[in-house]
mmCIF file of N, CA and C in Angstrom:
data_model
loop_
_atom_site.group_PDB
_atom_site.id
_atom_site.type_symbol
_atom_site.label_atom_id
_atom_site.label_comp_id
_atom_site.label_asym_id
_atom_site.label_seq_id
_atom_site.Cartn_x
_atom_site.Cartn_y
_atom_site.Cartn_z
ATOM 1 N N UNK X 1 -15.367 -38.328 -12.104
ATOM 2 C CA UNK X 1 -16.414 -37.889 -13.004
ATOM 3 C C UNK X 1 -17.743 -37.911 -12.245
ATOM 4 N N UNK X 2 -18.393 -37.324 -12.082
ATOM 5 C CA UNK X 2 -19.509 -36.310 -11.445
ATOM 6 C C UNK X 2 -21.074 -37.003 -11.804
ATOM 7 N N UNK X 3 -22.050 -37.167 -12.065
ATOM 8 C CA UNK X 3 -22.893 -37.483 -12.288
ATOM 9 C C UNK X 3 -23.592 -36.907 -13.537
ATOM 10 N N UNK X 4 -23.314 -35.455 -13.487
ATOM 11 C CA UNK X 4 -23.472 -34.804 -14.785
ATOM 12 C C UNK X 4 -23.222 -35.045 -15.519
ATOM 13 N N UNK X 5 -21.808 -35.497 -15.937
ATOM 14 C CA UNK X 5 -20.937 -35.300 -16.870
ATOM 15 C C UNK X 5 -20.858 -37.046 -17.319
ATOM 16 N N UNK X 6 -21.124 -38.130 -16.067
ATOM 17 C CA UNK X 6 -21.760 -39.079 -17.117
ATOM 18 C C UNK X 6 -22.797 -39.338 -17.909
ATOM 19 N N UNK X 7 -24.100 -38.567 -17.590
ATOM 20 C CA UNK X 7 -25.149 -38.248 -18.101
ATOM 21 C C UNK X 7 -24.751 -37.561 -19.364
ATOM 22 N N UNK X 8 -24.373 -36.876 -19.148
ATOM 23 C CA UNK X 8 -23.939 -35.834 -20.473
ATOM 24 C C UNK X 8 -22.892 -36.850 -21.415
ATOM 25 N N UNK X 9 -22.055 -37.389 -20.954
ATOM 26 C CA UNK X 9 -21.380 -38.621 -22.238
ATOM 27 C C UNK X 9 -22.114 -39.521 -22.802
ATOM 28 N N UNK X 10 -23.273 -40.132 -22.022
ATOM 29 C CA UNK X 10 -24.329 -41.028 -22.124
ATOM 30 C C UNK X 10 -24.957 -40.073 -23.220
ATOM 31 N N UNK X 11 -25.006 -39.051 -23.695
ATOM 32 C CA UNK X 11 -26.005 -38.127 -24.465
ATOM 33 C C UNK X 11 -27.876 -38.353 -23.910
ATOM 34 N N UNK X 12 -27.574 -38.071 -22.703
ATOM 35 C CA UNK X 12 -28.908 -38.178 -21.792
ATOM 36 C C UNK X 12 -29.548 -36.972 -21.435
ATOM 37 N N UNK X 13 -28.568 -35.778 -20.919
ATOM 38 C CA UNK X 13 -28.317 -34.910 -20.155
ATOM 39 C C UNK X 13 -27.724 -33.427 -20.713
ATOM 40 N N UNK X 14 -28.028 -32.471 -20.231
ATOM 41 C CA UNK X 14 -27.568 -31.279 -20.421
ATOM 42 C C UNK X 14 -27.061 -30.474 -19.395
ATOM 43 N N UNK X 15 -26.159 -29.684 -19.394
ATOM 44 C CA UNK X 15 -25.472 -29.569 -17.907
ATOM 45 C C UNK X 15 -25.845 -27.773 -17.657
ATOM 46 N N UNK X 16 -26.290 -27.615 -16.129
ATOM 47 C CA UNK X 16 -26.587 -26.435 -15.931
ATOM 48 C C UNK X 16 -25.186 -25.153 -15.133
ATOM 49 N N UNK X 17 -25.075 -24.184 -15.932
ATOM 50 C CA UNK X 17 -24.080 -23.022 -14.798
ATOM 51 C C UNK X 17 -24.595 -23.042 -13.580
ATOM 52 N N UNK X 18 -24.236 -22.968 -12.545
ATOM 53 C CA UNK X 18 -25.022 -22.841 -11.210
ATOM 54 C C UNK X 18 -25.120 -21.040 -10.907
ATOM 55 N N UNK X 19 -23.897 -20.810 -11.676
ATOM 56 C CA UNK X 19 -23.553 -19.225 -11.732
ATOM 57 C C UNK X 19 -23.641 -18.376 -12.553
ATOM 58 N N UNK X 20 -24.086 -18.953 -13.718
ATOM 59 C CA UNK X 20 -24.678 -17.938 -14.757
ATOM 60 C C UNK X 20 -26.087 -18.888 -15.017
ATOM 61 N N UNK X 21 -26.541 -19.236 -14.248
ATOM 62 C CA UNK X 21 -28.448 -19.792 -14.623
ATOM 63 C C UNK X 21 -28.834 -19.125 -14.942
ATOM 64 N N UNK X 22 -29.740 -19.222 -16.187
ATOM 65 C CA UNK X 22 -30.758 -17.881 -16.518
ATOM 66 C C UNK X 22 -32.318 -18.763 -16.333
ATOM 67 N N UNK X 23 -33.022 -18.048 -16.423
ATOM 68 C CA UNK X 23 -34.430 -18.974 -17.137
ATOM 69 C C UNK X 23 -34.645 -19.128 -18.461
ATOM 70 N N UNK X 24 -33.920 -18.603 -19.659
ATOM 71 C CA UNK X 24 -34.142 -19.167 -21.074
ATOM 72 C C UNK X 24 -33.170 -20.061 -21.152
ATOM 73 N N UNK X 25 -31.892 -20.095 -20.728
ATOM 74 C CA UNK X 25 -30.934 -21.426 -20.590
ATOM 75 C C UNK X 25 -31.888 -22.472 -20.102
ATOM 76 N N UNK X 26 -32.510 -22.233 -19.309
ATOM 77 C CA UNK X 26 -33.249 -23.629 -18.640
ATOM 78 C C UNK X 26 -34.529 -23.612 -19.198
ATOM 79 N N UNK X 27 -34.906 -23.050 -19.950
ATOM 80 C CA UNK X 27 -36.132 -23.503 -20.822
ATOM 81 C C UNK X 27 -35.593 -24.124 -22.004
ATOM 82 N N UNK X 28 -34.396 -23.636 -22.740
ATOM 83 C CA UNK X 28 -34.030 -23.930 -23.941
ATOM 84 C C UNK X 28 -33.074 -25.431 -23.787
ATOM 85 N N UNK X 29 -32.843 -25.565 -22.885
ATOM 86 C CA UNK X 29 -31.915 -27.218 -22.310
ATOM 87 C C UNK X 29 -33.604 -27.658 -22.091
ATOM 88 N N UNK X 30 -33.977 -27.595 -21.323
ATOM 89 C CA UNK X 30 -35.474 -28.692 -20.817
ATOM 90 C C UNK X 30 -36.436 -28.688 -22.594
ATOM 91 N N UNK X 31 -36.564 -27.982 -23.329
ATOM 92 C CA UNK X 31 -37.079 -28.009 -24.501
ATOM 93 C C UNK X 31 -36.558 -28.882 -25.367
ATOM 94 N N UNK X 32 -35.041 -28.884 -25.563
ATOM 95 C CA UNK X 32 -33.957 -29.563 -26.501
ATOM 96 C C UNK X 32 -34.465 -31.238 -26.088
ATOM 97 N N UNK X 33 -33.830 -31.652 -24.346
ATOM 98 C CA UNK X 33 -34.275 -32.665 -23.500
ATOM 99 C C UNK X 33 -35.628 -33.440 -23.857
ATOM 100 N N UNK X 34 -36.497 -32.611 -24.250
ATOM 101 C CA UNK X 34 -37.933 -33.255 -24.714
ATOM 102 C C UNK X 34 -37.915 -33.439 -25.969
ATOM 103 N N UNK X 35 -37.866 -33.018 -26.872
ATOM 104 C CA UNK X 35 -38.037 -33.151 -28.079
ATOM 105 C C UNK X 35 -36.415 -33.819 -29.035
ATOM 106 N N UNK X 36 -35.418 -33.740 -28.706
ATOM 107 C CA UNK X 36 -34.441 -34.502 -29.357
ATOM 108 C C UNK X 36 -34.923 -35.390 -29.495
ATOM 109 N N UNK X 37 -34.516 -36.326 -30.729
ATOM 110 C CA UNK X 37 -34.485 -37.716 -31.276
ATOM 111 C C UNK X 37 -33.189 -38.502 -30.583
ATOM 112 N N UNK X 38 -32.464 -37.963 -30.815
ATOM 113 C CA UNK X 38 -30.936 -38.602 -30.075
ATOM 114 C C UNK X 38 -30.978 -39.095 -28.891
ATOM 115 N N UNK X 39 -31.314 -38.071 -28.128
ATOM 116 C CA UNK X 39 -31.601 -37.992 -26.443
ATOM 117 C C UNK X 39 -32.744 -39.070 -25.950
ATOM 118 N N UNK X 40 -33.997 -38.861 -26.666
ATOM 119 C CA UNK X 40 -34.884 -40.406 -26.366
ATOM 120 C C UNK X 40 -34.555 -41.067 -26.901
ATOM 121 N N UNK X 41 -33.555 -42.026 -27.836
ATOM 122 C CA UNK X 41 -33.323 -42.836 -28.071
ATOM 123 C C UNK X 41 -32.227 -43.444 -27.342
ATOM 124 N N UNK X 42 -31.265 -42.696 -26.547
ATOM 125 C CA UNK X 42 -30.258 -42.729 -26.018
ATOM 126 C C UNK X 42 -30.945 -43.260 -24.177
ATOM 127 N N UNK X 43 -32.091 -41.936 -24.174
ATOM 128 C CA UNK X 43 -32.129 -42.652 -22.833
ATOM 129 C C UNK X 43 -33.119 -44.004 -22.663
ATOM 130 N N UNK X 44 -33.610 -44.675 -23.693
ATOM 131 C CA UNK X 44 -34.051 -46.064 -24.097
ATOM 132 C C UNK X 44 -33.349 -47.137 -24.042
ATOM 133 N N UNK X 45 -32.151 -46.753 -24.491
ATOM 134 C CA UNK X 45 -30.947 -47.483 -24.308
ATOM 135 C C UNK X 45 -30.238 -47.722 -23.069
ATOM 136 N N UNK X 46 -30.611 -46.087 -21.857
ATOM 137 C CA UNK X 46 -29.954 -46.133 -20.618
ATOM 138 C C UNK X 46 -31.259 -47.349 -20.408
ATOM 139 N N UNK X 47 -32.401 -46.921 -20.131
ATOM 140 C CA UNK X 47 -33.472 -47.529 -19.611
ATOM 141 C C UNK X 47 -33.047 -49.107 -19.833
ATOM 142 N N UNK X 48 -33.101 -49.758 -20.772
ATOM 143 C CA UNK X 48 -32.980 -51.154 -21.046
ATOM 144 C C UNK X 48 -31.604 -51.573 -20.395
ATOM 145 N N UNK X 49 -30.326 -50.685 -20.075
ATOM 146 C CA UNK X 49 -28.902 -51.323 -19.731
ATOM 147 C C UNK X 49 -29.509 -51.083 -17.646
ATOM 148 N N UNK X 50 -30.411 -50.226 -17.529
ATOM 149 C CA UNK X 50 -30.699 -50.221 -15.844
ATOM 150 C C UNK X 50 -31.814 -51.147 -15.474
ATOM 151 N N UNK X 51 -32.343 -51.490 -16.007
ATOM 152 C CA UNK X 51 -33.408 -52.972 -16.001
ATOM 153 C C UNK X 51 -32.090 -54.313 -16.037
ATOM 154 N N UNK X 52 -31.739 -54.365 -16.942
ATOM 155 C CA UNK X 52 -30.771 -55.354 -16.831
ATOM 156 C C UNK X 52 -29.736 -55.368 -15.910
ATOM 157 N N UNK X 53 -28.846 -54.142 -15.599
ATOM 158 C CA UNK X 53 -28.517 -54.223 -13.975
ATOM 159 C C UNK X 53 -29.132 -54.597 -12.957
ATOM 160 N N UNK X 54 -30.856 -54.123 -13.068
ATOM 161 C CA UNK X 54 -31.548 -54.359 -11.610
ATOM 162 C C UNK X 54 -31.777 -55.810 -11.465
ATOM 163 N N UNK X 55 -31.477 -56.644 -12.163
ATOM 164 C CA UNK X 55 -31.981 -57.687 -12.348
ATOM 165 C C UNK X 55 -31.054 -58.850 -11.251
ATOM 166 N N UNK X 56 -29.857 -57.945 -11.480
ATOM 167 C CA UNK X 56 -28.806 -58.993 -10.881
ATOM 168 C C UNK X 56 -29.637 -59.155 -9.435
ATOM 169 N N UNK X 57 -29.100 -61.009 -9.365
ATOM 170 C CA UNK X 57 -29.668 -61.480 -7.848
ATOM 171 C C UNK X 57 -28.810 -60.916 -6.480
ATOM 172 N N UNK X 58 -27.846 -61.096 -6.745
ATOM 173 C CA UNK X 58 -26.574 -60.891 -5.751
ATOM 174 C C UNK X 58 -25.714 -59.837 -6.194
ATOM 175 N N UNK X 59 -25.388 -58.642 -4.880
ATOM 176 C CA UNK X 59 -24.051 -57.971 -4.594
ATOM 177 C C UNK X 59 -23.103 -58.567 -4.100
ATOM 178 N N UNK X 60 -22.043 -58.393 -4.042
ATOM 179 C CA UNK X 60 -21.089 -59.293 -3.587
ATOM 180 C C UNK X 60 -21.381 -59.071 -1.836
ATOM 181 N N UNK X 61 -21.647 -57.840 -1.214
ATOM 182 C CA UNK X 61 -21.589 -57.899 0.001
ATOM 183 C C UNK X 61 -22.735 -58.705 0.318
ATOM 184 N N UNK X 62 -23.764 -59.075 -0.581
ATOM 185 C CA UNK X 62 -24.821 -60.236 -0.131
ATOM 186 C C UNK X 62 -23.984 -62.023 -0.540
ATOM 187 N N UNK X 63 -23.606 -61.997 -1.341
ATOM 188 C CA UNK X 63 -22.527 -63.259 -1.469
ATOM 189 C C UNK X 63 -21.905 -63.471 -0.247
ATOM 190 N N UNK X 64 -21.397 -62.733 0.421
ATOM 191 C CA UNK X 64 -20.522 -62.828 1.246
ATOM 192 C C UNK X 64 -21.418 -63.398 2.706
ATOM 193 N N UNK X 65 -22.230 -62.120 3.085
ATOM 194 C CA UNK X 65 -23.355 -62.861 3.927
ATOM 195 C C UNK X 65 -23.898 -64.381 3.668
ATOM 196 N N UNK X 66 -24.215 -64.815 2.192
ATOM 197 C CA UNK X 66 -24.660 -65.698 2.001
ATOM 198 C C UNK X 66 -23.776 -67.058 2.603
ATOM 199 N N UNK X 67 -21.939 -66.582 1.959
ATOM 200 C CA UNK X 67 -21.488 -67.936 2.691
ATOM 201 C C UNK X 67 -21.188 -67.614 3.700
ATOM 202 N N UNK X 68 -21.093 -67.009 4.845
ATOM 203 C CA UNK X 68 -20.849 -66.808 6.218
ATOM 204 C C UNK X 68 -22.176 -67.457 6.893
ATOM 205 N N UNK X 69 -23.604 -67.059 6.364
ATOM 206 C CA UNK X 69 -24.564 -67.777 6.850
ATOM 207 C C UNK X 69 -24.545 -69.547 6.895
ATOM 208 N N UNK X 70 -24.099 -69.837 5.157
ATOM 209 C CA UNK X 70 -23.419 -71.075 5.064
ATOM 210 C C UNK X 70 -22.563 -71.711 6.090
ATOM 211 N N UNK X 71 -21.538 -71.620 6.318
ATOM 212 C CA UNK X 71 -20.782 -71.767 7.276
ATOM 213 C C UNK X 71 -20.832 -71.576 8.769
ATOM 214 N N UNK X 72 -21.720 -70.919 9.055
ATOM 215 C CA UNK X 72 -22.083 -70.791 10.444
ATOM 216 C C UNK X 72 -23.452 -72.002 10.760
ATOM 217 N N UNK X 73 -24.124 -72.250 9.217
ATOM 218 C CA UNK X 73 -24.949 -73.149 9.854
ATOM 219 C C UNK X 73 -24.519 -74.699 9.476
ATOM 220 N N UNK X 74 -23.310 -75.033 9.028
ATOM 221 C CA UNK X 74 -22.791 -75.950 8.816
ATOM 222 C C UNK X 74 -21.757 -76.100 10.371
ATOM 223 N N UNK X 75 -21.266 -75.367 10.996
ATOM 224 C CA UNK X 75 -20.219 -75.425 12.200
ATOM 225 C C UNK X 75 -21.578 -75.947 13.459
ATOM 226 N N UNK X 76 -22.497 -74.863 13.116
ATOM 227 C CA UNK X 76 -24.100 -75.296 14.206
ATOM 228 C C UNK X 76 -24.513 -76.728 14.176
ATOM 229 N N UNK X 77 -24.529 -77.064 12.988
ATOM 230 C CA UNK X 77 -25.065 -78.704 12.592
ATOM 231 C C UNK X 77 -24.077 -79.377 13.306
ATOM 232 N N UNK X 78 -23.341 -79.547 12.974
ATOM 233 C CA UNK X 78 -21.596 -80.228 13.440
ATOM 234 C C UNK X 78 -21.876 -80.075 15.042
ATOM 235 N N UNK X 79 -21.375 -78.856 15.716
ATOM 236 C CA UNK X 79 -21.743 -78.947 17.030
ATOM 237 C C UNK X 79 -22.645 -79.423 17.881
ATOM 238 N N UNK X 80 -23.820 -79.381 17.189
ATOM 239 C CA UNK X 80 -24.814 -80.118 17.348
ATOM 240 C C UNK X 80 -24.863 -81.446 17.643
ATOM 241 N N UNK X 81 -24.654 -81.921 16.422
ATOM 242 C CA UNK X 81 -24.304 -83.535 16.100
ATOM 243 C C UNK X 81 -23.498 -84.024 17.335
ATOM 244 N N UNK X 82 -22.628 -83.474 17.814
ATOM 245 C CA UNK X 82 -21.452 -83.652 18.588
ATOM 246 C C UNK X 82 -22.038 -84.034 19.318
ATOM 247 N N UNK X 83 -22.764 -82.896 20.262
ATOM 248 C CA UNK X 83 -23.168 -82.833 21.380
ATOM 249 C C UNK X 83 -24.327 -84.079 21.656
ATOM 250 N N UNK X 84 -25.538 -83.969 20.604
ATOM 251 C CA UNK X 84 -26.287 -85.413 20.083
ATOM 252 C C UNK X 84 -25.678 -86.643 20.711
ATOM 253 N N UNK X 85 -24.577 -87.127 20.359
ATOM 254 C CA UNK X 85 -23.925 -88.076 20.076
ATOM 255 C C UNK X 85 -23.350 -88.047 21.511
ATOM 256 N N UNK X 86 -23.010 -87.428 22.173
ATOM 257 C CA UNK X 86 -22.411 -86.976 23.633
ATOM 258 C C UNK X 86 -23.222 -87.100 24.657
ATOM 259 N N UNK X 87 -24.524 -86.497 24.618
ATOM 260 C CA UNK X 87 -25.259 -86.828 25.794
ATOM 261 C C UNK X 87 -25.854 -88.176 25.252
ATOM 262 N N UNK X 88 -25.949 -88.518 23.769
ATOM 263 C CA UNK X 88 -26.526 -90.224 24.146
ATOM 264 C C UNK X 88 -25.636 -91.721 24.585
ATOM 265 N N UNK X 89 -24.467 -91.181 24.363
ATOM 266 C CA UNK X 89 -23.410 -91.993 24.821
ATOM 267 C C UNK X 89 -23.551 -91.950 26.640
ATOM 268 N N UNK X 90 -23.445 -90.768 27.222
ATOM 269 C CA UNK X 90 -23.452 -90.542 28.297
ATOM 270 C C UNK X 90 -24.493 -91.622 28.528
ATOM 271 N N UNK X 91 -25.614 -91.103 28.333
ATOM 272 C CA UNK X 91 -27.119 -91.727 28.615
ATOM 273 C C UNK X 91 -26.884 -93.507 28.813
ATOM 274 N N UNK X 92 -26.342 -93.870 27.402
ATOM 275 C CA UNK X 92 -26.229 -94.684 27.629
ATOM 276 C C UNK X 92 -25.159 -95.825 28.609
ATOM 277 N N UNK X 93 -23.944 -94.801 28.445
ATOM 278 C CA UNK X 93 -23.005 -95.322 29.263
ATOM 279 C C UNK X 93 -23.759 -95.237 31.493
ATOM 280 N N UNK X 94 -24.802 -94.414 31.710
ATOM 281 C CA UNK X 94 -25.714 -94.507 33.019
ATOM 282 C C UNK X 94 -26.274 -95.834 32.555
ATOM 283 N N UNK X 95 -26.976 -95.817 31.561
ATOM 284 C CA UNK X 95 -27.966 -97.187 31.417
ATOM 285 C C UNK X 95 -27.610 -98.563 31.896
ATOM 286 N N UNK X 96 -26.064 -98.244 30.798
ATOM 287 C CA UNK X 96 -25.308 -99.971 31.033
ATOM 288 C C UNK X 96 -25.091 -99.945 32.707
ATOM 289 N N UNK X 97 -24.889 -98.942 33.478
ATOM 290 C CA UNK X 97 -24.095 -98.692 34.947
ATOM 291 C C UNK X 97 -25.272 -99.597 35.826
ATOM 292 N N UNK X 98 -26.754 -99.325 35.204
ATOM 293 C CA UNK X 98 -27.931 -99.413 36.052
ATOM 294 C C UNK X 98 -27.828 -100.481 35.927
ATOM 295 N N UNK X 99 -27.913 -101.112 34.522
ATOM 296 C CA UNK X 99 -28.085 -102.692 34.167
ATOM 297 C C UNK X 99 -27.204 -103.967 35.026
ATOM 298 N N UNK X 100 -26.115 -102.988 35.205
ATOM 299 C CA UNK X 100 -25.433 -103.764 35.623
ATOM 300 C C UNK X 100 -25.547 -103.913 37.204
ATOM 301 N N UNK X 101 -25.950 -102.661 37.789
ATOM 302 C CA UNK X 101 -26.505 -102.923 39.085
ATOM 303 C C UNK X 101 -26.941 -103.739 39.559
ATOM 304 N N UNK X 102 -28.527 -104.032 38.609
ATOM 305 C CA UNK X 102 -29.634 -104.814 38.786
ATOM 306 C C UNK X 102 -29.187 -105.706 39.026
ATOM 307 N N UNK X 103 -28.419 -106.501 37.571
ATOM 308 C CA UNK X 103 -27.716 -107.869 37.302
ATOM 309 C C UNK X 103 -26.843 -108.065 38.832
ATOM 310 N N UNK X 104 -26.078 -107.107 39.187
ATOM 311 C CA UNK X 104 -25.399 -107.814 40.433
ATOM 312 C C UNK X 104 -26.423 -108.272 41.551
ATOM 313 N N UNK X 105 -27.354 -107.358 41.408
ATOM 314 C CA UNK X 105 -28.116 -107.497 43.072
ATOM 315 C C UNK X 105 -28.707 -109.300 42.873
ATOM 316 N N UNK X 106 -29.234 -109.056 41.424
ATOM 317 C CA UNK X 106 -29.865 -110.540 40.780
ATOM 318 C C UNK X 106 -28.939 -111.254 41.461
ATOM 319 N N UNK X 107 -28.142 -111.618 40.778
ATOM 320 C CA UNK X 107 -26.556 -112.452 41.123
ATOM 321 C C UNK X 107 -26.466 -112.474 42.972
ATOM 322 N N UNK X 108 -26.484 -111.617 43.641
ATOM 323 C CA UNK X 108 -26.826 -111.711 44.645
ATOM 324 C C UNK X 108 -27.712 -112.408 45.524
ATOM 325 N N UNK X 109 -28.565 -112.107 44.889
ATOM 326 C CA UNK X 109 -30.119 -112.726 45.304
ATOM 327 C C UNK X 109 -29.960 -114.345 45.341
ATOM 328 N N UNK X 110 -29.829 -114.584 43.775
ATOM 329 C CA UNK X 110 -30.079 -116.042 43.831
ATOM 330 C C UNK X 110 -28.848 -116.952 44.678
ATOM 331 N N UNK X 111 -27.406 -116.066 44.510
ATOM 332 C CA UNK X 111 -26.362 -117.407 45.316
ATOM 333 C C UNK X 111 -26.503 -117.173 46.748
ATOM 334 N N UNK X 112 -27.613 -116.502 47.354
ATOM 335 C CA UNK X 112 -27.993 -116.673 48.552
ATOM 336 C C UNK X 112 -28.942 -118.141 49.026
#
């Protein structure tokens, strides 16, 4: 179904011949279009149901982005953390190495 022809079920719309167009067909459809009661009341009704569509926050293809962003910055944190936790272990596992250096040379020193 075509765009016309939902317009035209909607009672919005009037549908044009492409092959028999005249100019009083299209004055007498654009005349009807303005002045019906049916037709502005009908497209009042479209108006208020396309405000309330526009309203929605999310498409699903934005949902979808949304948890992929989720999840990619939850795997980032995590890796992160890891790594955090990895070079301070390291760090510290040099520290204790040094400490213990010192302490020997100490130990050295004095049972001389």
């Amino acid at each position: 179904m075509g765009n016309t022809q939902k317009l035209e079920s909607a009672g919005v719309a009037l549908s044009l011949d492409k092959f028999t167009l005249d100019v009083n067909d299209l004055v007498n459809k654009m005349s009807v279009l303005l002045e019906d009661a049916k037709i502005k009341k009908n497209l009042k009704r479209l108006e208020v149901l396309a405000k309330i569509n526009s309203r929605r926050k999310y498409s699903s293809s934005r949902i979808i982005f949304d948890v992929y962003g989720a999840l990619l910055g939850i795997v980032l944190t995590l890796i992160g953390g890891i790594a955090f936790k990895l070079i301070r272990y390291l760090l510290n596992l040099s520290s204790i190495r040094i400490i213990k250096k010192r302490i020997d040379i100490l130990n050295f020193r004095f049972s001389i």
